[in-house]
XYZ file of C-alpha atoms in Angstrom:
567
model
C 5.431 31.460 -3.272
C 8.228 32.985 -5.352
C 7.651 35.514 -8.133
C 11.099 35.757 -9.675
C 10.342 33.271 -12.465
C 8.437 34.455 -15.519
C 5.972 31.722 -16.436
C 2.936 31.796 -18.744
C 0.679 32.120 -15.712
C 3.039 34.370 -13.796
C 2.978 31.886 -10.905
C 5.540 29.581 -9.347
C 5.450 26.878 -6.699
C 8.811 25.098 -6.462
C 8.283 21.758 -4.734
C 11.968 21.551 -3.865
C 11.731 24.548 -1.543
C 8.038 25.193 -0.786
C 6.395 23.217 2.062
C 3.909 20.643 0.723
C 4.754 17.173 2.120
C 2.877 16.454 5.396
C 5.187 15.074 8.064
C 5.277 14.288 11.754
C 8.448 15.507 13.441
C 10.391 13.510 16.022
C 8.724 15.559 18.761
C 5.247 14.710 17.435
C 4.545 18.078 15.783
C 2.717 17.869 12.450
C 3.438 20.189 9.555
C 4.324 20.452 5.874
C 7.952 20.351 4.719
C 9.630 21.031 1.393
C 11.046 18.166 -0.630
C 14.556 19.343 0.183
C 13.879 19.420 3.936
C 12.135 16.053 3.953
C 15.333 14.434 2.654
C 18.065 16.578 4.215
C 16.313 16.626 7.608
C 14.897 13.071 7.480
C 16.788 12.214 10.675
C 14.685 14.839 12.502
C 11.361 13.580 11.118
C 9.396 10.575 12.293
C 7.361 9.856 9.156
C 5.448 11.156 6.158
C 1.786 11.188 7.167
C -1.151 12.344 5.052
C -4.757 11.655 6.129
C -5.076 9.506 3.000
C -2.885 6.364 3.082
C -2.839 6.395 -0.726
C -1.257 9.842 -0.718
C 1.162 8.717 2.003
C 2.519 5.724 0.083
C 2.631 7.697 -3.177
C 4.758 10.369 -1.473
C 7.113 7.748 -0.022
C 7.669 6.272 -3.493
C 8.257 9.722 -4.929
C 10.785 10.708 -2.241
C 12.640 7.412 -2.721
C 12.906 8.074 -6.457
C 14.305 11.559 -5.759
C 16.964 10.151 -3.392
C 17.960 7.442 -5.878
C 18.543 10.198 -8.434
C 19.945 12.965 -6.241
C 22.742 10.714 -4.911
C 23.521 9.131 -8.292
C 27.157 8.750 -9.318
C 28.855 10.718 -12.096
C 27.570 8.257 -14.692
C 23.972 8.674 -13.571
C 23.727 5.260 -11.903
C 21.154 5.502 -9.078
C 22.308 5.306 -5.465
C 23.003 2.970 -3.703
C 25.333 0.780 -5.736
C 26.124 -1.675 -2.934
C 25.177 -2.422 0.679
C 28.343 -0.733 1.913
C 26.915 2.574 0.642
C 23.940 2.119 2.968
C 26.183 1.161 5.874
C 28.303 4.288 5.424
C 25.209 6.479 5.296
C 23.808 4.791 8.407
C 27.021 5.620 10.253
C 26.690 9.246 9.129
C 23.149 9.309 10.514
C 21.711 11.552 7.799
C 21.554 12.138 4.054
C 24.343 14.397 2.698
C 22.808 17.876 2.584
C 25.459 19.227 0.191
C 24.675 16.660 -2.494
C 20.925 17.066 -1.971
C 21.220 20.850 -2.305
C 23.387 20.559 -5.411
C 20.810 18.351 -7.102
C 17.886 20.632 -6.312
C 19.877 23.675 -7.433
C 20.372 22.057 -10.838
C 16.740 21.026 -11.152
C 15.374 24.355 -9.923
C 17.478 26.179 -12.511
C 15.458 24.326 -15.175
C 12.197 24.689 -13.197
C 11.831 20.888 -13.093
C 10.006 20.894 -9.739
C 7.878 23.978 -10.418
C 4.193 23.091 -10.308
C 3.202 26.093 -12.451
C 6.430 26.781 -14.366
C 7.128 26.164 -18.022
C 8.032 22.537 -17.303
C 4.863 22.097 -15.170
C 5.995 19.335 -12.807
C 4.385 15.923 -13.492
C 2.159 17.494 -16.145
C 2.093 17.775 -19.943
C 2.066 21.510 -20.689
C 2.166 20.966 -24.467
C -1.067 18.930 -24.545
C -4.196 20.513 -26.038
C -7.715 19.930 -24.755
C -11.034 20.694 -26.414
C -13.097 21.049 -23.265
C -12.972 23.482 -20.381
C -11.090 22.339 -17.255
C -12.971 19.946 -15.004
C -13.432 20.722 -11.286
C -10.276 20.030 -9.342
C -11.935 17.325 -7.220
C -11.552 14.972 -10.198
C -7.874 14.613 -9.302
C -8.503 13.340 -5.775
C -8.282 9.535 -5.538
C -10.787 7.894 -3.192
C -12.926 11.004 -2.824
C -16.592 10.340 -3.562
C -16.834 13.475 -5.658
C -13.844 12.442 -7.777
C -15.721 9.458 -9.228
C -19.246 10.809 -9.630
C -21.012 14.004 -10.573
C -21.469 15.940 -7.304
C -24.977 16.538 -6.065
C -26.285 20.057 -5.635
C -25.367 21.458 -2.204
C -22.910 18.575 -1.629
C -20.587 20.118 0.958
C -17.988 17.355 0.544
C -17.046 18.613 -2.933
C -13.613 20.262 -3.137
C -14.045 23.514 -5.052
C -10.330 24.306 -4.881
C -7.013 22.970 -3.614
C -3.968 24.784 -2.348
C -0.840 24.290 -4.483
C 0.511 21.954 -1.778
C -2.658 19.835 -1.831
C -2.728 19.790 -5.620
C 0.894 18.594 -5.751
C 0.181 15.733 -3.345
C -2.858 14.562 -5.287
C -1.038 14.925 -8.612
C 1.685 12.525 -7.445
C -0.995 10.131 -6.164
C -3.055 10.304 -9.359
C -0.301 8.922 -11.569
C 0.014 5.852 -9.346
C -3.560 5.158 -8.310
C -5.610 6.466 -11.271
C -8.710 4.333 -11.741
C -9.725 2.672 -14.988
C -12.348 3.822 -17.472
C -13.595 7.402 -17.319
C -13.086 7.883 -13.569
C -9.933 9.959 -13.788
C -10.150 11.179 -17.373
C -11.914 14.419 -18.257
C -11.679 13.917 -22.025
C -9.967 11.815 -24.673
C -11.526 8.413 -23.936
C -10.970 5.789 -21.265
C -7.778 5.569 -19.282
C -6.060 2.459 -17.985
C -5.599 1.951 -14.271
C -2.455 3.357 -12.738
C 0.260 0.862 -11.804
C -0.590 0.961 -8.079
C -4.348 0.409 -8.383
C -4.041 -3.370 -8.624
C -2.869 -4.755 -5.307
C -0.667 -4.072 -2.282
C 2.456 -1.977 -1.845
C 4.926 -2.538 0.962
C 7.034 -0.130 2.981
C 9.706 -1.618 5.250
C 10.321 -0.082 8.654
C 13.352 -1.028 10.749
C 11.671 0.148 13.916
C 12.644 -0.908 17.390
C 11.412 -0.389 20.912
C 14.961 0.607 21.806
C 15.373 3.173 18.994
C 13.058 6.030 18.011
C 11.541 5.675 14.567
C 12.882 8.151 12.008
C 12.122 8.889 8.384
C 15.838 8.495 7.681
C 15.799 4.853 8.833
C 12.589 4.128 6.903
C 13.929 5.593 3.669
C 17.239 3.754 4.018
C 15.313 0.516 4.575
C 13.608 0.960 1.191
C 16.473 2.276 -0.963
C 17.233 -1.005 -2.717
C 20.199 -1.655 -4.986
C 18.983 -0.333 -8.334
C 21.604 -2.140 -10.401
C 19.554 -5.378 -10.249
C 16.187 -3.923 -11.244
C 15.960 -6.021 -14.413
C 14.967 -3.114 -16.682
C 17.447 -3.278 -19.508
C 17.826 0.440 -20.271
C 20.784 2.342 -18.858
C 18.758 5.570 -18.994
C 17.844 6.087 -15.349
C 16.284 9.558 -15.519
C 13.000 10.052 -13.639
C 9.925 11.572 -15.283
C 10.611 15.182 -14.260
C 13.989 15.177 -16.040
C 12.515 14.018 -19.346
C 11.475 16.417 -22.079
C 9.491 13.919 -24.149
C 5.774 14.675 -23.922
C 3.521 12.130 -22.256
C 1.100 10.753 -24.846
C -1.459 7.971 -24.847
C 0.505 4.728 -25.121
C -0.975 1.295 -24.416
C 2.394 -0.494 -24.490
C 4.896 1.791 -22.812
C 8.175 0.209 -21.727
C 9.890 2.123 -18.886
C 13.414 3.300 -19.706
C 14.698 2.326 -16.289
C 13.765 1.785 -12.674
C 13.323 5.484 -11.900
C 11.148 5.952 -14.968
C 9.082 3.069 -13.615
C 8.786 4.604 -10.137
C 7.741 7.960 -11.611
C 5.435 6.551 -14.293
C 2.880 9.043 -15.633
C -0.393 7.239 -16.275
C -2.291 10.410 -17.218
C -1.804 13.532 -19.315
C -2.511 16.327 -16.821
C -2.738 20.115 -16.736
C -3.619 22.009 -13.564
C -5.505 25.316 -13.695
C -4.448 27.783 -10.984
C -6.258 30.996 -10.107
C -5.415 33.950 -7.882
C -8.093 34.914 -5.353
C -8.931 38.517 -4.550
C -6.783 38.330 -1.423
C -3.803 37.141 -3.469
C -4.083 33.485 -2.435
C -3.217 31.023 -5.185
C -5.689 28.155 -5.559
C -5.976 25.309 -8.039
C -9.587 25.169 -9.218
C -9.546 23.107 -12.413
C -7.770 20.249 -14.128
C -7.490 18.595 -17.537
C -6.904 14.834 -17.400
C -6.385 12.650 -20.459
C -5.313 9.004 -20.952
C -1.583 8.532 -20.500
C 0.822 5.642 -20.579
C 0.049 2.014 -19.786
C 2.995 -0.157 -18.790
C 3.569 -2.908 -21.338
C 3.058 -6.550 -20.543
C 6.190 -8.691 -20.298
C 5.869 -10.182 -23.786
C 5.617 -6.690 -25.332
C 8.614 -5.538 -23.336
C 10.586 -8.539 -24.558
C 9.667 -7.697 -28.152
C 11.183 -4.261 -27.596
C 14.412 -5.745 -26.315
C 13.761 -5.115 -22.614
C 14.053 -7.662 -19.832
C 11.791 -7.593 -16.830
C 12.536 -9.212 -13.482
C 10.213 -8.722 -10.503
C 12.713 -9.920 -7.920
C 14.516 -7.314 -5.899
C 12.000 -4.549 -6.503
C 11.316 -2.229 -3.618
C 8.253 -0.264 -2.698
C 7.152 0.085 -6.329
C 7.740 -3.515 -7.271
C 4.116 -4.184 -8.085
C 4.377 -2.417 -11.449
C 7.029 -4.811 -12.713
C 5.361 -7.809 -11.133
C 2.198 -6.856 -12.974
C 4.139 -6.901 -16.229
C 4.936 -10.534 -15.547
C 1.452 -11.416 -14.316
C -0.677 -9.316 -16.634
C -1.598 -12.327 -18.720
C -3.003 -13.935 -15.574
C -4.749 -10.734 -14.545
C -3.885 -11.160 -10.868
C -1.356 -9.283 -8.747
C 0.635 -11.404 -6.268
C -0.846 -9.621 -3.223
C -4.398 -8.323 -3.127
C -6.145 -6.156 -0.588
C -9.511 -7.242 0.807
C -11.982 -5.338 2.939
C -13.008 -8.553 4.725
C -9.695 -9.892 5.931
C -6.309 -8.626 6.997
C -3.396 -8.644 4.585
C -1.194 -10.898 6.688
C -3.713 -13.739 6.441
C -3.247 -14.127 2.684
C 0.437 -13.283 2.281
C 2.106 -16.579 3.109
C 5.055 -15.847 0.826
C 5.924 -12.783 2.890
C 6.766 -15.093 5.787
C 8.711 -17.618 3.723
C 12.288 -18.228 4.842
C 14.839 -16.542 2.586
C 16.873 -19.753 2.477
C 14.020 -21.842 1.055
C 12.112 -19.465 -1.262
C 14.433 -16.594 -2.262
C 12.791 -16.113 -5.672
C 9.421 -15.415 -4.040
C 10.693 -12.950 -1.495
C 9.912 -9.257 -1.753
C 12.968 -7.276 -2.770
C 12.538 -4.781 0.036
C 12.535 -7.636 2.572
C 15.731 -9.084 1.126
C 17.242 -5.578 1.227
C 16.509 -5.117 4.926
C 17.795 -8.605 5.709
C 21.032 -7.733 3.875
C 21.356 -4.448 5.770
C 21.188 -6.347 9.050
C 24.311 -8.221 7.960
C 26.354 -5.063 7.311
C 24.933 -2.672 9.945
C 25.276 -3.470 13.636
C 21.968 -3.401 15.493
C 19.998 -2.429 12.397
C 17.213 -4.735 13.617
C 17.827 -4.918 17.381
C 14.477 -6.615 18.000
C 14.970 -9.116 15.162
C 11.710 -8.036 13.511
C 11.070 -6.232 10.237
C 7.819 -4.307 10.152
C 6.224 -4.195 6.704
C 3.520 -1.602 6.198
C 1.032 -2.658 3.532
C -0.994 -0.102 1.571
C -3.625 -0.729 -1.071
C -7.098 -0.204 -2.438
C -10.031 -2.442 -3.239
C -12.022 -1.462 -6.298
C -15.590 -1.793 -7.509
C -17.542 -1.095 -10.702
C -14.967 -2.843 -12.840
C -12.088 -0.916 -11.323
C -13.673 2.483 -11.910
C -14.274 3.395 -8.276
C -12.607 2.900 -4.898
C -14.493 0.538 -2.626
C -12.102 1.068 0.272
C -8.477 1.137 1.320
C -6.384 -0.718 3.839
C -3.222 0.119 5.709
C -1.729 -2.353 8.131
C 1.586 -3.529 9.512
C 2.946 -7.029 9.075
C 5.829 -8.106 11.335
C 8.493 -10.450 9.916
C 11.158 -12.307 11.885
C 14.476 -11.569 10.219
C 17.287 -14.093 9.700
C 20.565 -13.444 11.499
C 22.109 -14.706 14.713
C 20.627 -17.941 16.033
C 19.776 -18.820 12.430
C 18.266 -22.230 13.180
C 16.053 -20.823 15.920
C 14.931 -17.942 13.700
C 14.123 -20.340 10.882
C 12.069 -22.453 13.279
C 10.272 -19.322 14.472
C 9.440 -18.301 10.907
C 8.113 -21.805 10.324
C 5.912 -21.337 13.393
C 4.576 -18.123 11.874
C 3.620 -19.900 8.650
C 1.899 -22.639 10.647
C 0.057 -20.024 12.699
C -1.274 -18.419 9.526
C -2.340 -21.839 8.286
C -4.192 -22.509 11.546
C -6.004 -19.171 11.252
C -7.006 -20.045 7.680
C -8.344 -23.454 8.673
C -10.400 -22.043 11.534
C -11.682 -19.342 9.199
C -12.941 -22.067 6.873
C -14.694 -23.781 9.793
C -16.289 -20.471 10.803
C -17.557 -19.948 7.271
C -18.971 -23.471 6.968
C -20.812 -23.363 10.284
C -22.148 -19.869 9.611
C -23.565 -21.024 6.289
C -25.073 -24.113 7.865
C -26.880 -22.078 10.508
C -27.961 -19.486 7.935
C -29.504 -22.239 5.805
C -31.393 -23.589 8.797
C -32.668 -20.154 9.788
C -33.238 -18.386 6.499
C -34.035 -21.168 4.042
C -35.475 -23.705 6.509
C -32.916 -26.298 5.506
C -33.435 -26.093 1.746
C -30.372 -27.125 -0.254
C -31.203 -25.841 -3.724
C -28.946 -23.349 -5.528
C -31.135 -20.353 -4.713
C -31.152 -21.228 -1.022
C -27.382 -21.652 -0.948
C -26.906 -18.270 -2.625
C -29.282 -16.628 -0.171
C -27.482 -18.163 2.799
C -24.092 -16.992 1.483
C -25.388 -13.433 1.083
C -26.700 -13.468 4.635
C -23.414 -14.739 6.056
C -21.420 -12.105 4.161
C -23.715 -9.336 5.388
C -23.445 -10.444 9.024
C -19.678 -9.889 9.010
C -18.359 -12.883 10.929
C -15.199 -13.058 8.829
C -14.575 -9.340 9.206
C -14.856 -9.585 12.987
C -12.601 -12.634 13.072
C -9.755 -11.245 10.965
C -9.932 -7.781 12.502
C -9.480 -9.222 15.994
C -6.584 -11.456 14.910
C -4.880 -8.476 13.245
C -4.347 -7.142 16.763
C -3.188 -10.459 18.206
C -0.870 -11.491 15.371
C 1.881 -8.860 15.891
C 1.954 -9.774 19.595
C 2.407 -13.432 18.655
C 5.309 -12.620 16.277
C 6.963 -10.365 18.859
C 6.833 -13.204 21.414
C 8.526 -15.521 18.925
C 11.239 -12.954 18.225
C 11.947 -12.498 21.946
C 12.082 -16.242 22.404
C 14.648 -16.504 19.603
C 16.860 -13.879 21.238
C 16.751 -15.852 24.496
C 17.666 -19.285 23.149
C 17.767 -20.788 26.603
C 14.042 -20.257 26.909
C 12.983 -21.160 23.353
C 9.570 -22.820 23.715
C 7.909 -22.321 20.353
C 5.261 -24.948 21.061
C 3.952 -23.097 24.113
C 3.704 -19.875 22.100
C 2.015 -21.744 19.244
C -0.497 -23.303 21.653
C -1.335 -19.853 23.021
C -1.936 -18.680 19.458
C -4.240 -21.615 18.773
C -6.296 -20.792 21.854
C -6.457 -17.154 20.743
C -7.614 -18.164 17.256
C -10.299 -20.543 18.552
C -11.555 -18.027 21.109
C -11.689 -15.289 18.460
C -13.608 -17.559 16.081
C -16.084 -18.508 18.821
C -16.779 -14.863 19.594
C -17.169 -14.056 15.898
C -19.592 -16.968 15.450
C -21.618 -15.855 18.468
C -21.858 -12.428 16.892
C -23.190 -13.983 13.692
C -25.838 -15.900 15.620
C -26.976 -12.902 17.636
C -27.153 -10.588 14.637
C -29.011 -13.176 12.626
C -31.524 -13.596 15.454
C -31.973 -9.837 15.793
C -32.165 -9.068 12.069
C -33.631 -12.328 10.825
C -36.945 -10.764 9.928
C -35.201 -8.987 7.065
C -33.999 -12.246 5.558
C -37.213 -14.222 5.183
C -40.810 -13.910 4.072
C -43.295 -12.969 6.783
C -45.277 -16.198 6.476
C -42.223 -18.372 7.197
C -41.216 -18.122 10.871
C -37.478 -18.099 11.556
C -35.788 -20.819 13.564
C -33.751 -18.481 15.791
C -34.681 -19.728 19.220
C -32.195 -19.773 22.058
C -32.069 -23.560 21.830
C -31.211 -23.440 18.121
C -28.442 -20.926 18.715
C -27.045 -23.010 21.577
C -27.024 -26.074 19.332
C -25.193 -24.110 16.661
C -22.553 -23.017 19.162
C -22.026 -26.609 20.266
C -21.694 -27.696 16.637
C -19.094 -25.004 16.080
C -17.119 -26.053 19.163
C -17.155 -29.632 17.883
C -15.828 -28.395 14.542
C -12.999 -26.513 16.256
C -12.073 -29.541 18.362
C -12.041 -31.716 15.264
C -9.849 -29.117 13.579
C -7.417 -29.177 16.499
C -7.264 -32.965 16.543
C -6.615 -33.026 12.822
C -3.811 -30.466 13.228
C -2.128 -32.579 15.883
């Protein structure tokens, strides 16, 4: 903590120079680093890693926005301007510390990154509130106590946060704030933050032959900002703006960096000094903030919106285009892995460029200008996201998983064929999933409803099948096998003389069928063990060993029919 700045509270916590971002160093040591060190020493750090994946992805987005701005040219245009800029930085092996330091010196002089200073980083110090501050746990996304009134003696409630913790959750709040009254302490309902709709993607150019570094990850996600499709030339991020954040249901971002640093809530933190001199944040005011305008409202204001080419924060702009439909392009589900529903992620760039994620196109382009940028020929996408309940007012769960993509490049025809094999593999997994669901429902009807086919019986059977978790078991097991399958394809592409995609595809099919069989057996056994809970006592359940054996045979027949149909 520094005390040389006179602020209304007499406190200061400069995020540029105080440690607050949790990282894992190249040697595996965990610790907090300042914003300046995270960027200037990114080549010595493996990754940003908070226990909450929502905080992790929010911090990545924030750091990317800072780099875009800190390395901007004299006209304020965000860095990079062209792929050659990335190639030159890759050759240097690190971000330029002199330019990073110069930027933070300018911002620190105006207290722009001071959590408690007169600018109050990512807050609205000029806002007035009628009520007393709410407990600080209201700022924590995904915490049970943040969405409900805590019970007496509930030891999970956070009575205070350190300034470092408060800063992390403040950055996360603006992206993942839930709808309704969940993350508003007064002033009415708030709209969901721009990240609380679907999935976000972080590209990693990792390789078995090269240690993973934060520098490489950040470079993989620093897309060319010139093509963001937001018409304004004003590319200042939120912390450089003096205009107060007010409730606005149709806010049009001024530029890409304003979009990345969008403030969806009006916030004021309440710090206190403990008897031992420790500074803690114990309270918070949260009011409704800005809601990003739909595309038609943006057009009315003279702005153009284009979702192609967006990087890690592309979902906000995509949602502008899709808001009328009410569906983000990629959703998270607690029942199935992300890769199983994201067919467009595996589409070949040559055939569906308009549907390709901007960060994927960026990494593909870097491979063309940087030697050995993807030595294994695989891009690893890390997907982050939440699933919501209660109308979007509470977190049901979160997912974080990696999705491998085969990049274009040398041996283009072979790589394209391999990517086609990936799409077919996903399709095969989907078809077998459908067969698993149908057979599970059939057996549930026989056991629970005694073969009745009325609407009530069908609903009851569906509830039973969902509760028994066959689909969860199936997709969870394939989430482990799928990256292995993609890696085999990539190795086969590199060794063209031994390119046998059909043999690899056949192995995948056997893996899928075996996984489905095991998942179905689990459904049968759990239904037999727990069947008494699903039916009235005077109606005996048909869960004999013979019945279960017949169900397994029926499922094997369905899989064989599926395989014959595929051929």
